[in-house]
Coordinates of C-alpha atoms in Angstrom, one line a residue:
Chain A
M1 CA -17.3 -22.3 -12.1
S2 CA -20.8 -20.0 -12.6
E3 CA -20.1 -18.8 -9.4
T4 CA -17.1 -17.9 -9.0
M5 CA -16.6 -16.3 -12.6
G6 CA -20.2 -15.3 -13.1
S7 CA -20.3 -11.4 -14.6
G8 CA -22.7 -10.9 -11.7
R9 CA -21.5 -8.1 -9.7
G10 CA -21.2 -7.6 -5.9
P11 CA -22.0 -5.1 -2.9
A12 CA -21.9 -1.6 -3.4
G13 CA -21.5 -2.9 -7.8
S14 CA -18.3 -4.6 -7.1
P15 CA -17.1 -6.1 -9.8
P16 CA -16.3 -9.8 -10.5
V17 CA -13.4 -10.4 -9.6
T18 CA -13.3 -8.2 -6.7
E19 CA -15.8 -11.0 -5.2
Q20 CA -13.5 -13.6 -6.3
V21 CA -10.9 -12.7 -4.1
V22 CA -13.6 -12.0 -1.1
G23 CA -14.8 -14.6 -1.8
Q24 CA -11.3 -16.6 -1.0
L25 CA -10.4 -15.7 2.0
Q26 CA -10.4 -18.5 4.1
G27 CA -8.1 -18.1 6.7
A28 CA -8.6 -19.0 10.6
D29 CA -7.8 -15.1 11.8
T30 CA -11.6 -13.5 11.9
R31 CA -10.4 -10.7 12.6
L32 CA -7.4 -10.6 9.6
M33 CA -9.8 -11.3 7.2
T34 CA -11.8 -8.3 8.7
I35 CA -9.2 -6.9 7.6
M36 CA -8.1 -8.0 4.5
E37 CA -12.2 -7.6 3.1
S38 CA -11.8 -4.3 3.9
L39 CA -8.4 -4.0 2.3
I40 CA -9.0 -5.8 -0.3
R41 CA -12.8 -4.0 -1.2
H42 CA -10.9 -0.7 -0.7
L43 CA -7.9 -1.2 -2.7
H44 CA -10.0 -2.5 -5.9
G45 CA -12.3 0.8 -5.1
F46 CA -9.4 3.0 -5.9
V47 CA -8.8 1.1 -8.9
E48 CA -12.4 1.5 -10.5
D49 CA -12.5 4.9 -9.4
V50 CA -8.8 6.3 -10.9
R51 CA -8.9 3.3 -14.4
P52 CA -4.3 3.2 -13.5
T53 CA -3.2 2.6 -17.3
A54 CA -0.7 -0.6 -17.0
A55 CA 1.8 2.1 -16.9
E56 CA 0.5 4.2 -14.1
W57 CA 0.1 1.2 -12.0
E58 CA 3.5 -0.6 -12.3
A59 CA 4.9 3.3 -11.6
G60 CA 3.0 2.8 -8.4
L61 CA 4.5 -1.0 -7.8
A62 CA 7.6 0.6 -8.3
F63 CA 7.2 3.3 -5.9
L64 CA 6.2 1.2 -3.2
A65 CA 9.5 -1.2 -3.5
R66 CA 11.9 1.8 -4.0
T67 CA 10.1 2.9 -0.1
G68 CA 10.7 -0.8 0.7
S69 CA 14.7 0.2 -0.2
F70 CA 15.0 3.5 2.1
C71 CA 14.4 0.9 4.7
T72 CA 16.7 0.2 7.6
P73 CA 16.7 -0.6 11.4
T74 CA 16.4 3.0 11.9
R75 CA 14.2 4.7 9.4
Q76 CA 11.0 3.2 8.1
E77 CA 9.8 4.9 4.7
F78 CA 6.1 3.5 4.9
V79 CA 6.1 5.1 8.4
L80 CA 6.8 8.2 7.2
L81 CA 4.1 8.1 4.2
S82 CA 1.5 7.0 6.6
D83 CA 1.9 10.3 8.5
M84 CA 2.2 12.1 6.2
L85 CA -0.3 11.2 4.2
G86 CA -2.6 11.8 7.7
L87 CA -3.1 7.8 8.5
T88 CA -1.5 8.0 11.2
T89 CA -3.2 10.4 13.0
L90 CA -6.6 8.7 11.6
V91 CA -4.9 5.4 13.3
D92 CA -4.2 7.4 16.7
D93 CA -7.6 9.1 16.7
V94 CA -9.9 5.8 16.2
N95 CA -8.0 4.2 18.5
N96 CA -8.3 7.7 21.3
Q97 CA -12.1 9.1 21.2
G98 CA -13.2 10.2 24.7
P99 CA -15.6 12.9 26.7
A100 CA -15.4 16.1 25.1
D101 CA -13.3 17.4 27.7
M102 CA -10.1 15.1 27.4
T103 CA -7.4 16.6 26.2
P104 CA -7.1 15.5 23.1
S105 CA -4.1 13.1 21.7
S106 CA -1.9 13.0 19.0
V107 CA 0.9 10.7 17.2
E108 CA 3.6 9.7 18.7
G109 CA 6.3 10.1 15.6
P110 CA 9.3 8.3 15.7
F111 CA 12.0 10.2 18.4
H112 CA 10.3 9.0 21.2
S113 CA 12.9 7.2 23.7
V114 CA 14.0 6.3 27.7
A115 CA 14.0 9.6 29.1
P116 CA 15.9 10.5 32.7
P117 CA 13.7 10.5 35.5
R118 CA 13.9 14.7 36.2
E119 CA 12.4 17.2 39.7
L120 CA 10.1 19.0 38.7
G121 CA 11.1 23.0 38.1
D122 CA 14.1 20.8 36.2
L123 CA 15.6 22.8 32.6
I124 CA 15.9 19.9 30.6
A125 CA 17.5 21.9 27.6
A126 CA 21.2 20.7 29.3
G127 CA 23.3 21.4 25.3
P128 CA 24.3 24.0 23.3
E129 CA 20.6 25.6 22.4
W130 CA 20.2 26.9 25.8
G131 CA 21.4 30.3 26.0
R132 CA 21.3 30.6 22.3
A133 CA 17.5 30.2 22.2
E134 CA 14.6 31.1 23.8
S135 CA 13.8 29.6 27.3
A136 CA 10.2 28.5 28.6
V137 CA 8.7 27.3 31.3
I138 CA 6.1 25.0 30.5
H139 CA 3.3 24.1 33.3
G140 CA 0.1 23.8 34.3
T141 CA -2.2 20.1 35.8
V142 CA -3.3 17.0 35.4
Q143 CA -6.8 16.1 36.6
D144 CA -9.5 13.9 35.9
C145 CA -12.6 14.7 32.7
H146 CA -14.7 15.8 35.6
G147 CA -11.8 18.4 37.5
N148 CA -10.0 16.6 40.3
R149 CA -6.3 16.9 40.5
L150 CA -4.3 13.8 39.8
P151 CA -1.4 13.5 41.9
G152 CA 1.6 11.0 40.8
A153 CA 0.6 11.3 37.6
I154 CA 3.8 10.4 34.9
L155 CA 4.7 13.1 32.4
D156 CA 7.1 11.8 29.9
V157 CA 9.0 14.8 27.2
W158 CA 10.7 15.0 24.4
Q159 CA 11.3 18.0 22.5
A160 CA 13.2 19.2 19.3
D161 CA 16.1 21.9 20.4
D162 CA 15.8 25.4 18.5
K163 CA 17.1 23.9 15.8
G164 CA 14.8 21.3 14.7
H165 CA 16.9 18.5 16.1
Y166 CA 15.9 15.7 19.3
D167 CA 19.3 14.7 20.4
T168 CA 19.4 11.5 18.6
Q169 CA 19.9 13.1 15.5
D170 CA 22.3 15.7 16.9
A171 CA 26.0 14.5 18.5
E172 CA 27.1 17.8 20.0
Q173 CA 23.7 17.4 22.0
P174 CA 24.3 15.5 25.6
E175 CA 22.0 11.9 26.0
G176 CA 18.5 12.6 27.0
N177 CA 18.4 15.9 26.6
L178 CA 15.1 17.8 25.9
R179 CA 14.0 14.4 27.3
G180 CA 12.4 14.3 31.0
L181 CA 9.9 11.9 33.2
F182 CA 8.6 14.0 35.4
T183 CA 5.7 13.6 38.5
T184 CA 3.1 15.5 39.4
D185 CA 2.6 16.8 43.1
E186 CA 0.3 16.6 45.2
N187 CA -1.8 19.1 43.4
G188 CA -1.2 17.3 40.2
E189 CA 0.6 19.6 38.9
Y190 CA 3.8 20.2 37.1
W191 CA 6.9 22.6 35.6
F192 CA 9.9 22.1 34.2
R193 CA 12.0 24.9 32.6
T194 CA 13.4 23.7 28.5
V195 CA 13.4 26.4 25.3
K196 CA 11.1 27.1 22.6
P197 CA 11.1 24.1 19.8
A198 CA 11.5 25.2 16.0
S199 CA 9.3 23.9 13.4
Y200 CA 11.8 21.3 11.5
P201 CA 10.9 18.9 7.8
V202 CA 10.6 15.6 7.9
P203 CA 13.5 13.7 5.3
M204 CA 13.2 14.5 2.0
D205 CA 15.2 12.4 0.5
G206 CA 13.3 9.8 -0.2
P207 CA 9.9 8.7 -1.5
A208 CA 8.3 9.9 0.7
G209 CA 10.0 13.4 -0.2
D210 CA 9.3 12.6 -3.8
M211 CA 5.8 12.0 -3.4
L212 CA 5.4 15.7 -0.2
R213 CA 6.9 17.5 -3.6
A214 CA 4.5 15.5 -6.8
M215 CA 1.6 16.7 -4.4
G216 CA 3.4 20.3 -4.3
R217 CA 3.7 20.4 -0.4
H218 CA 6.3 21.5 1.8
P219 CA 7.7 18.9 4.4
M220 CA 7.5 21.4 7.8
R221 CA 6.6 20.6 10.8
P222 CA 5.3 23.0 13.5
G223 CA 6.9 23.6 16.7
H224 CA 5.8 21.3 19.3
L225 CA 6.7 19.3 22.4
H226 CA 5.5 15.9 23.0
I227 CA 4.3 14.8 26.3
R228 CA 2.7 11.0 27.2
V229 CA 0.7 10.9 30.4
E230 CA -0.1 8.2 32.8
A231 CA -1.7 8.2 35.7
A232 CA -2.9 5.1 37.5
G233 CA -6.4 4.1 36.3
H234 CA -7.0 6.6 32.9
H235 CA -6.3 6.4 29.5
T236 CA -2.4 7.3 28.8
L237 CA -2.3 9.9 26.6
T238 CA 0.1 10.8 24.3
T239 CA -0.4 13.9 22.7
H240 CA 1.9 17.2 21.2
V241 CA 1.9 20.3 22.3
F242 CA 2.1 23.0 19.3
V243 CA 3.7 26.4 19.1
N244 CA 0.9 29.3 18.5
D245 CA 2.9 31.7 16.7
D246 CA 4.2 28.7 13.8
P247 CA 3.8 29.5 10.2
Y248 CA 3.2 25.8 9.5
L249 CA -0.1 25.5 12.2
D250 CA -2.4 25.2 9.1
S251 CA -0.4 23.0 7.2
D252 CA 1.5 20.4 9.0
A253 CA 3.3 17.9 7.3
A254 CA 2.2 15.1 9.6
F255 CA -2.1 16.3 10.6
A256 CA -1.6 16.1 14.4
V257 CA -2.6 19.7 15.0
K258 CA -5.5 20.2 17.2
P259 CA -7.0 23.7 18.3
E260 CA -6.6 22.5 22.1
I261 CA -3.0 21.4 22.0
I262 CA -1.9 24.5 20.5
V263 CA -0.8 26.9 23.4
D264 CA 0.7 30.5 23.6
F265 CA 4.4 31.2 24.3
E266 CA 4.0 34.0 26.2
P267 CA 7.0 36.3 27.6
R268 CA 7.4 37.1 31.1
E269 CA 9.4 40.3 32.4
D270 CA 8.5 40.9 35.5
Q271 CA 11.0 39.8 38.5
A272 CA 8.5 37.8 41.0
S273 CA 7.7 36.1 38.1
I274 CA 11.7 34.8 37.0
E275 CA 12.0 34.1 40.2
R276 CA 9.3 31.8 40.9
Y277 CA 10.8 29.6 38.3
G278 CA 14.4 30.2 39.3
M279 CA 15.1 32.0 35.2
D280 CA 18.0 34.0 35.0
G281 CA 15.8 36.6 33.0
P282 CA 12.8 36.7 30.8
Y283 CA 11.6 33.9 29.4
L284 CA 8.0 32.5 27.7
D285 CA 5.5 31.0 30.0
V286 CA 2.9 28.2 29.0
T287 CA 0.3 26.6 30.7
F288 CA -0.9 23.6 29.2
D289 CA -3.8 21.6 32.0
I290 CA -3.8 18.1 31.0
R291 CA -7.5 16.4 30.9
L292 CA -6.9 12.3 31.2
A293 CA -10.6 10.0 30.7
T294 CA -11.0 6.6 32.5
E295 CA -10.4 4.1 30.8
S296 CA -14.3 3.4 31.0
E297 CA -14.9 6.5 29.6
M298 CA -13.3 5.9 26.3
K299 CA -15.5 5.1 23.4
R300 CA -14.5 1.9 22.1
Chain B
M1 CA -7.3 27.7 11.3
S2 CA -10.8 26.7 11.4
E3 CA -11.6 25.1 8.1
T4 CA -8.9 23.2 8.2
M5 CA -9.3 21.8 11.7
G6 CA -13.2 22.2 12.0
S7 CA -14.8 18.9 13.4
G8 CA -16.8 19.3 10.3
R9 CA -17.1 16.3 8.3
G10 CA -16.1 16.0 4.2
P11 CA -17.8 13.6 1.3
A12 CA -19.4 10.6 2.6
G13 CA -19.2 11.7 6.3
S14 CA -15.3 11.4 5.8
P15 CA -13.2 12.5 9.0
P16 CA -12.1 16.1 9.2
V17 CA -8.0 14.7 8.7
T18 CA -9.1 13.0 5.9
E19 CA -10.3 16.3 4.4
Q20 CA -7.4 18.2 6.0
V21 CA -5.0 15.8 4.0
V22 CA -7.0 16.7 0.5
G23 CA -7.1 19.6 1.1
Q24 CA -2.9 20.0 0.6
L25 CA -3.1 18.5 -2.4
Q26 CA -1.7 21.3 -4.9
G27 CA 1.1 19.8 -7.0
A28 CA 1.0 20.6 -10.9
D29 CA 0.2 17.0 -12.3
T30 CA -3.7 16.9 -12.0
R31 CA -3.9 13.2 -13.2
L32 CA -1.9 12.4 -9.9
M33 CA -3.6 14.8 -7.7
T34 CA -6.8 12.8 -9.0
I35 CA -5.0 9.7 -8.3
M36 CA -4.2 10.7 -5.0
E37 CA -7.3 12.0 -4.2
S38 CA -8.5 8.9 -4.3
L39 CA -5.9 7.1 -2.8
I40 CA -6.6 8.9 0.2
R41 CA -9.6 8.7 0.4
H42 CA -9.3 4.6 0.1
L43 CA -7.8 4.3 2.7
H44 CA -8.8 6.8 5.2
G45 CA -12.1 4.7 4.5
F46 CA -9.9 1.5 5.4
V47 CA -8.7 2.6 8.4
E48 CA -12.4 3.9 9.2
D49 CA -14.1 0.6 8.3
V50 CA -11.7 -1.6 10.3
R51 CA -10.3 0.4 13.4
P52 CA -6.9 -0.9 13.3
T53 CA -5.2 -0.7 16.9
A54 CA -1.7 0.7 17.0
A55 CA -0.5 -2.5 16.7
E56 CA -1.9 -3.4 13.4
W57 CA -0.8 -0.9 11.7
E58 CA 3.1 -1.2 12.5
A59 CA 2.5 -5.1 11.6
G60 CA 0.5 -3.8 8.3
L61 CA 3.8 -0.9 7.7
A62 CA 6.4 -3.7 8.9
F63 CA 4.8 -6.1 6.5
L64 CA 4.9 -3.4 3.5
A65 CA 9.2 -3.0 4.2
R66 CA 9.8 -6.8 4.3
T67 CA 8.0 -7.1 0.9
G68 CA 10.5 -4.1 0.0
S69 CA 13.2 -5.6 1.4
F70 CA 12.4 -8.6 -1.3
C71 CA 12.1 -6.5 -4.0
T72 CA 15.3 -7.1 -6.2
P73 CA 15.7 -6.4 -9.8
T74 CA 14.4 -9.7 -11.1
R75 CA 11.7 -9.7 -8.6
Q76 CA 9.2 -7.5 -7.3
E77 CA 7.4 -8.4 -4.4
F78 CA 4.9 -5.7 -4.6
V79 CA 3.7 -7.3 -8.2
L80 CA 3.5 -10.2 -6.8
L81 CA 1.0 -9.0 -4.4
S82 CA -0.8 -7.1 -6.7
D83 CA -1.0 -10.5 -8.4
M84 CA -2.4 -12.0 -5.2
L85 CA -4.8 -9.5 -4.3
G86 CA -6.3 -9.8 -7.6
L87 CA -5.9 -5.7 -8.3
T88 CA -3.7 -6.3 -11.6
T89 CA -6.3 -8.4 -13.4
L90 CA -8.8 -5.3 -12.1
V91 CA -6.4 -2.6 -13.9
D92 CA -5.8 -5.5 -16.9
D93 CA -9.9 -5.5 -16.9
V94 CA -10.2 -1.4 -17.2
N95 CA -8.1 -1.2 -19.7
N96 CA -9.6 -4.0 -21.4
Q97 CA -13.3 -3.7 -22.2
G98 CA -14.4 -4.5 -25.6
P99 CA -17.7 -5.3 -27.9
A100 CA -19.0 -8.7 -26.0
D101 CA -17.5 -10.7 -29.3
M102 CA -14.0 -9.7 -28.3
T103 CA -11.8 -11.9 -26.7
P104 CA -11.2 -11.4 -22.9
S105 CA -7.6 -9.9 -21.9
S106 CA -5.7 -11.5 -18.9
V107 CA -2.6 -10.7 -17.2
E108 CA 0.5 -11.2 -19.1
G109 CA 2.3 -11.9 -15.9
P110 CA 6.2 -11.4 -15.3
F111 CA 7.3 -14.6 -17.7
H112 CA 7.1 -12.4 -21.0
S113 CA 10.5 -12.5 -23.1
V114 CA 11.2 -12.0 -26.4
A115 CA 10.5 -15.0 -28.1
P116 CA 11.6 -16.9 -31.9
P117 CA 10.1 -16.4 -35.0
R118 CA 8.8 -19.5 -35.9
E119 CA 7.0 -21.7 -39.0
L120 CA 3.2 -22.0 -39.0
G121 CA 3.2 -26.0 -37.2
D122 CA 6.7 -25.4 -35.6
L123 CA 7.1 -27.6 -32.6
I124 CA 7.8 -24.8 -29.7
A125 CA 8.6 -27.4 -27.2
A126 CA 12.8 -28.5 -27.5
G127 CA 13.2 -28.8 -23.9
P128 CA 13.5 -31.9 -21.9
E129 CA 9.5 -31.5 -21.9
W130 CA 9.6 -33.0 -25.4
G131 CA 8.5 -37.0 -24.8
R132 CA 7.7 -36.7 -21.2
A133 CA 5.2 -34.9 -21.4
E134 CA 1.6 -34.7 -23.8
S135 CA 1.6 -33.0 -26.6
A136 CA -0.5 -31.3 -28.3
V137 CA -1.7 -29.2 -31.6
I138 CA -3.0 -25.7 -31.0
H139 CA -4.7 -24.1 -34.0
G140 CA -7.6 -21.8 -34.9
T141 CA -8.2 -18.2 -36.6
V142 CA -7.5 -14.6 -35.8
Q143 CA -11.2 -12.6 -36.2
D144 CA -12.5 -8.7 -36.3
C145 CA -15.3 -9.1 -33.9
H146 CA -17.8 -9.5 -37.3
G147 CA -16.0 -12.2 -38.1
N148 CA -13.8 -11.3 -41.0
R149 CA -10.4 -13.6 -41.1
L150 CA -7.1 -11.7 -40.5
P151 CA -4.3 -12.4 -42.0
G152 CA -1.0 -11.6 -41.2
A153 CA -1.8 -11.3 -37.4
I154 CA 1.5 -11.5 -35.7
L155 CA 0.4 -13.9 -31.9
D156 CA 3.3 -14.3 -29.3
V157 CA 3.4 -17.4 -27.5
W158 CA 4.8 -18.2 -23.9
Q159 CA 3.9 -21.0 -21.3
A160 CA 5.6 -23.4 -18.6
D161 CA 6.2 -26.8 -19.4
D162 CA 4.8 -29.7 -17.9
K163 CA 6.8 -29.2 -14.5
G164 CA 5.3 -25.3 -14.4
H165 CA 8.7 -23.9 -15.2
Y166 CA 9.2 -21.2 -18.0
D167 CA 12.7 -21.8 -19.7
T168 CA 14.2 -18.1 -17.6
Q169 CA 13.8 -20.1 -14.7
D170 CA 15.1 -23.1 -15.8
A171 CA 18.9 -23.8 -17.1
E172 CA 17.6 -27.6 -18.5
Q173 CA 15.2 -26.2 -20.9
P174 CA 17.0 -24.2 -24.3
E175 CA 16.9 -20.2 -24.7
G176 CA 13.3 -19.4 -25.9
N177 CA 11.8 -23.1 -24.9
L178 CA 8.3 -22.9 -25.3
R179 CA 7.7 -19.5 -27.6
G180 CA 6.9 -18.4 -30.4
L181 CA 6.1 -15.6 -33.1
F182 CA 3.9 -17.1 -35.0
T183 CA 2.1 -14.9 -38.2
T184 CA -1.7 -15.9 -39.3
D185 CA -1.9 -17.2 -42.7
E186 CA -4.0 -15.8 -45.7
N187 CA -7.2 -17.8 -44.1
G188 CA -6.7 -16.0 -40.9
E189 CA -5.6 -19.1 -39.4
Y190 CA -2.4 -20.5 -37.0
W191 CA -1.3 -23.6 -35.7
F192 CA 1.8 -24.7 -33.3
R193 CA 2.9 -28.5 -31.5
T194 CA 4.0 -28.0 -28.0
V195 CA 3.2 -30.1 -24.4
K196 CA 0.1 -29.9 -22.4
P197 CA 1.2 -26.9 -19.9
A198 CA 1.4 -27.5 -15.9
S199 CA -0.4 -25.9 -13.2
Y200 CA 2.5 -24.0 -10.9
P201 CA 2.9 -22.4 -7.4
V202 CA 3.9 -18.5 -7.3
P203 CA 6.7 -18.0 -4.9
M204 CA 5.8 -18.7 -1.2
D205 CA 9.6 -17.7 0.4
G206 CA 8.1 -14.2 1.0
P207 CA 5.9 -11.9 1.7
A208 CA 3.0 -12.5 -0.5
G209 CA 3.8 -16.8 0.5
D210 CA 2.6 -15.2 4.1
M211 CA -0.2 -13.9 3.0
L212 CA -1.4 -16.5 1.1
R213 CA -1.1 -18.9 4.2
A214 CA -2.7 -16.5 6.2
M215 CA -5.3 -15.9 3.9
G216 CA -5.8 -19.8 4.0
R217 CA -5.2 -20.0 0.6
H218 CA -3.1 -22.0 -1.9
P219 CA -0.4 -20.4 -4.2
M220 CA -1.2 -22.4 -7.1
R221 CA -2.1 -21.1 -11.0
P222 CA -4.1 -24.1 -13.2
G223 CA -2.1 -25.0 -16.4
H224 CA -2.0 -22.2 -19.3
L225 CA -1.0 -20.6 -21.6
H226 CA 0.1 -16.9 -22.9
I227 CA -1.4 -15.4 -26.2
R228 CA -0.3 -11.7 -27.0
V229 CA -2.3 -11.2 -30.5
E230 CA -1.1 -8.0 -33.2
A231 CA -3.2 -6.9 -35.9
A232 CA -3.0 -3.9 -38.0
G233 CA -5.4 -1.2 -36.9
H234 CA -6.5 -3.1 -34.0
H235 CA -6.4 -3.6 -29.9
T236 CA -3.7 -5.8 -29.2
L237 CA -4.9 -8.2 -26.7
T238 CA -2.5 -10.3 -24.4
T239 CA -4.7 -13.2 -22.5
H240 CA -4.2 -16.7 -21.7
V241 CA -5.8 -19.8 -23.0
F242 CA -6.2 -22.3 -19.7
V243 CA -6.9 -25.9 -19.3
N244 CA -10.6 -26.9 -18.8
D245 CA -9.3 -30.2 -16.4
D246 CA -7.1 -28.4 -14.4
P247 CA -8.6 -28.5 -10.4
Y248 CA -7.1 -25.1 -10.1
L249 CA -9.1 -23.1 -12.5
D250 CA -11.6 -21.8 -9.9
S251 CA -8.9 -20.7 -7.0
D252 CA -6.7 -19.4 -10.0
A253 CA -3.7 -17.5 -7.6
A254 CA -3.6 -14.5 -10.0
F255 CA -7.6 -14.5 -11.2
A256 CA -6.6 -14.8 -14.4
V257 CA -9.2 -17.1 -15.4
K258 CA -12.4 -15.8 -17.2
P259 CA -15.2 -18.5 -18.6
E260 CA -14.7 -17.8 -22.9
I261 CA -10.8 -18.5 -22.5
I262 CA -10.8 -22.2 -21.0
V263 CA -10.3 -24.7 -23.5
D264 CA -10.7 -28.5 -24.7
F265 CA -7.5 -30.5 -24.7
E266 CA -8.8 -33.1 -26.8
P267 CA -7.7 -36.7 -27.2
R268 CA -6.4 -37.6 -30.6
E269 CA -6.2 -41.0 -31.6
D270 CA -7.1 -40.9 -35.3
Q271 CA -4.5 -41.6 -37.6
A272 CA -5.7 -38.6 -40.5
S273 CA -5.3 -36.1 -37.6
I274 CA -2.3 -37.4 -37.0
E275 CA -0.7 -36.9 -40.2
R276 CA -2.2 -33.5 -40.1
Y277 CA -0.3 -31.6 -38.0
G278 CA 2.9 -34.0 -38.3
M279 CA 2.4 -35.7 -35.2
D280 CA 4.1 -39.2 -34.4
G281 CA 0.9 -40.5 -32.3
P282 CA -1.5 -39.5 -29.9
Y283 CA -2.4 -36.0 -29.3
L284 CA -4.4 -33.5 -27.6
D285 CA -6.3 -31.2 -29.5
V286 CA -7.0 -27.8 -28.7
T287 CA -9.5 -25.2 -30.9
F288 CA -8.6 -21.4 -29.8
D289 CA -10.3 -19.1 -32.3
I290 CA -9.6 -15.3 -31.2
R291 CA -11.6 -12.0 -31.8
L292 CA -9.7 -8.8 -31.8
A293 CA -11.8 -5.4 -31.7
T294 CA -10.9 -2.4 -33.4
E295 CA -9.2 0.8 -30.8
S296 CA -12.5 2.9 -32.1
E297 CA -14.5 -0.5 -30.8
M298 CA -12.9 -0.4 -27.0
K299 CA -14.7 1.4 -24.2
R300 CA -13.2 4.4 -23.2

């Protein structure tokens, strides 16, 4: 018994019970054992750092149980906790490190769904937001990290409307509204018409909302589009495109903002531009060029 | 924006997103902010260490949601996870560090309930286990850490039977069976009659069971009694008394075993001993002396 119950401390001065728990790991799945050892050491380190009282620990476990009680087939409150604590962004980051020139990835979020195929130039805003919101044209190129254009790349685009709602949350929007699948042309270019997305709050009626309030934080996500880009031979990129005049860029509740994916929505009033994109009046012009890495250029 | 979204790394080389999340902590409850900063740093450190794939992270969050779905008013599966990962023991340890001579604490567990007051020498085993199990006498003294006996100390005792069941889990046991409140006599002594407790498994039908199986661990807790001791002017001690010939002492699923709280169940067959405790034949004799610290002797 002395080996497992001695008072000697382990790596980095860990307490004996930490070494006992790690010492009992004997599962066959070595990846899972690696994950569990790290999880055990970090959770024990957390307890050693903050020295929670029994009442504090009980409150923490009750919070987790309450979070579980908010989970349904269509709402995963633990995903929301992960988003609000920056963990989803960090997991995304560790899996998507590429060359410096690559467009950075950003979290997918919970609102992706199958998008309708569209033609370049199509209007993806066919709901009540059209006519009500500022109209916009989003255009750019898809390239590799060496400046070569990528024809035939598939862009999967989804966004919320000017009230911050996705079609799947809003009975007034037609199915597939503000979504689209586009294919770059022979020059690796894409363009489509839409409306300027608005900032919106994450759900605040559950434990994640309680946590945000306790941390003194607001629930807002700055206005953004989501874009996923697939091109043969390249690492699929899932990212955001953020509106550069949004007041929440510095405090995105999901920590998904990166400087390279903030874009100008530039007002255009000249007739040549209006006609070029088939707009019926002034609009906001957005250039967003996307650079993909090959799988072998990605850092592992 | 450059302050919060720069690429500079923080303390111990933490990633920028970690500093962003910590930087958003602005709640009024400073204790909670301390806890959240440590939690954020440790969870981010865990992600940086194991670099989970998106699928692994999703599986982890799904595991937590499933754990939530097993929580009911009478079952808190997150408490069981905490127990099985040694976290409950560590929280107990950080809150109960006293002088070297103090009897070490051990976790309370989920089976405490209000015990019936008893007279010294009473038999607490009045259910079907009596006559079926090995009978035992538990006796000892309650002292301070300087050898002074403590008359009038209250012992709250609870245990499972020879099949590993507590009265609250077993319709065949009368209410209050294998529980008792005892008061030490003028010499600071206590004694009572019972049966030898058996090892038993924790619940394996939920996520905690899945986790134990994945870690290659068994669900057994070695046979034990629980004792909580209160004495005026002293720190209340909650501890276990473990049976020294139990095969699971080295691998308690809840990591509650400490060398000082393992005791011999010594067979006694001599008539003087049998008559002394009013037994009707051979029994197992257990001496367990308890040493309490004053509140001012406890380490904070």
